[in-house]
Amino acid sequence: MAGGAERIRALLRAVNVFLQQRRYHAALAVLKGFRNGAVYGAKIRAPHALVMTFLFKSGSLRDKLKSIAQATYAHSRNLAYFVFTYKGLLAAQSQLQGKKIPFHSFLAACIGGWLVFGDNNPINSQIIMYLLSRILFGLARLAVDKGYIPQPKQDPFPLVAALVWGTVLWLFEYHKETLQPSLQSSMTYLYEDSEVWHDLSDFLIYNKRTDSK
C-alpha cells in the first residue's frame, strides 16, 4: 500500500515537472484550452437549459433531463473543440512566422468558427447571436477610441435600449417567425400568455391550467 502511494506521488512530481517545461507550453496550452472550453460550456449551458426546459418544454421528466444533457454536451463539446482549434492554429502560425501578429487571431478564429460553429442549429445560433451583440458594442467603442466616430456628448445607451426593445417587439408581434425559437418562447410567455386566464389559479398561481375545466 505504501509503495503504491509513493509511486503515485512520484508520478505526480514527474507530471508537474513536465508541465513546467517551457518548450511544451504551447502544446499544453492547447490541451488546457480544450479542458477550459469543455468546463465553461457545461457551466454556462446546464443552468440555462435546466431553466428553459422546465419552463417551456412539455414531456416526461426523463425527456426533459435528456434534453438538458444533450444541450449541455453540445455546448461543452463545441466550445472545447473551438478553443482547441483556435489555440492550435494560433500556435502553428506563430511558430511558422516566428512571432504573433493580430491577423493570426482573426484567421485562426475564422477557421475554428467555420469548422465548429458552421452548423446552423439552436445551440450554435444562440452562441453566435450572443457574440454578435457584444461585437457590435465592442466595435462601436473601438471606433470612438480610434477617433473614427466622435465621442457622444450624451450616453447613447437609452436610445439603443429604446430601439432594441421597439424592434424586437415589432418583430414578435408581426414577424414572429424571424426570431430565434427560445426568444419566441420567452416572449410568448410574457406577452401572449398574460392575455389568457380562466380563474384565480391560472391568473396568479399558474401560467396555464392543467385540468380540463
Short mmCIF file of N, CA, C and O in Angstrom, two decimals, residues 33-45 76 79-80:
data_model
loop_
_atom_site.label_atom_id
_atom_site.label_comp_id
_atom_site.label_asym_id
_atom_site.label_seq_id
_atom_site.Cartn_x
_atom_site.Cartn_y
_atom_site.Cartn_z
N GLY A 33 -6.73 24.61 -22.94
CA GLY A 33 -7.82 25.34 -23.57
C GLY A 33 -9.00 24.43 -23.87
O GLY A 33 -10.16 24.80 -23.69
N PHE A 34 -8.71 23.21 -24.33
CA PHE A 34 -9.76 22.22 -24.57
C PHE A 34 -10.51 21.92 -23.27
O PHE A 34 -11.74 21.90 -23.24
N ARG A 35 -9.74 21.73 -22.20
CA ARG A 35 -10.36 21.45 -20.88
C ARG A 35 -11.24 22.61 -20.42
O ARG A 35 -12.38 22.42 -20.01
N ASN A 36 -10.70 23.84 -20.53
CA ASN A 36 -11.46 25.00 -20.08
C ASN A 36 -12.71 25.23 -20.92
O ASN A 36 -13.75 25.64 -20.41
N GLY A 37 -12.60 24.97 -22.23
CA GLY A 37 -13.77 25.11 -23.09
C GLY A 37 -14.87 24.14 -22.70
O GLY A 37 -16.05 24.51 -22.65
N ALA A 38 -14.50 22.90 -22.42
CA ALA A 38 -15.49 21.89 -22.03
C ALA A 38 -16.16 22.26 -20.71
O ALA A 38 -17.39 22.18 -20.57
N VAL A 39 -15.35 22.68 -19.72
CA VAL A 39 -15.89 23.03 -18.41
C VAL A 39 -16.77 24.26 -18.48
O VAL A 39 -17.90 24.28 -17.96
N TYR A 40 -16.29 25.30 -19.16
CA TYR A 40 -17.05 26.55 -19.24
C TYR A 40 -18.36 26.35 -20.01
O TYR A 40 -19.41 26.86 -19.61
N GLY A 41 -18.29 25.59 -21.10
CA GLY A 41 -19.50 25.32 -21.87
C GLY A 41 -20.56 24.62 -21.04
O GLY A 41 -21.75 24.96 -21.10
N ALA A 42 -20.14 23.65 -20.23
CA ALA A 42 -21.09 22.93 -19.37
C ALA A 42 -21.65 23.85 -18.29
O ALA A 42 -22.85 23.83 -17.99
N LYS A 43 -20.79 24.68 -17.69
CA LYS A 43 -21.24 25.57 -16.62
C LYS A 43 -22.23 26.60 -17.13
O LYS A 43 -23.17 26.99 -16.42
N ILE A 44 -22.03 27.07 -18.36
CA ILE A 44 -22.93 28.07 -18.93
C ILE A 44 -24.24 27.45 -19.39
O ILE A 44 -25.33 27.98 -19.15
N ARG A 45 -24.15 26.31 -20.09
CA ARG A 45 -25.34 25.75 -20.72
C ARG A 45 -26.24 25.02 -19.75
O ARG A 45 -27.48 25.10 -19.87
N SER A 76 -20.74 22.24 -24.48
CA SER A 76 -19.43 21.94 -23.92
C SER A 76 -18.48 21.41 -24.99
O SER A 76 -17.32 21.85 -25.08
N LEU A 79 -17.51 24.24 -27.64
CA LEU A 79 -16.58 25.24 -27.11
C LEU A 79 -15.20 24.63 -26.90
O LEU A 79 -14.18 25.29 -27.18
N ALA A 80 -15.14 23.38 -26.45
CA ALA A 80 -13.85 22.71 -26.29
C ALA A 80 -13.15 22.55 -27.63
O ALA A 80 -11.95 22.83 -27.76
#
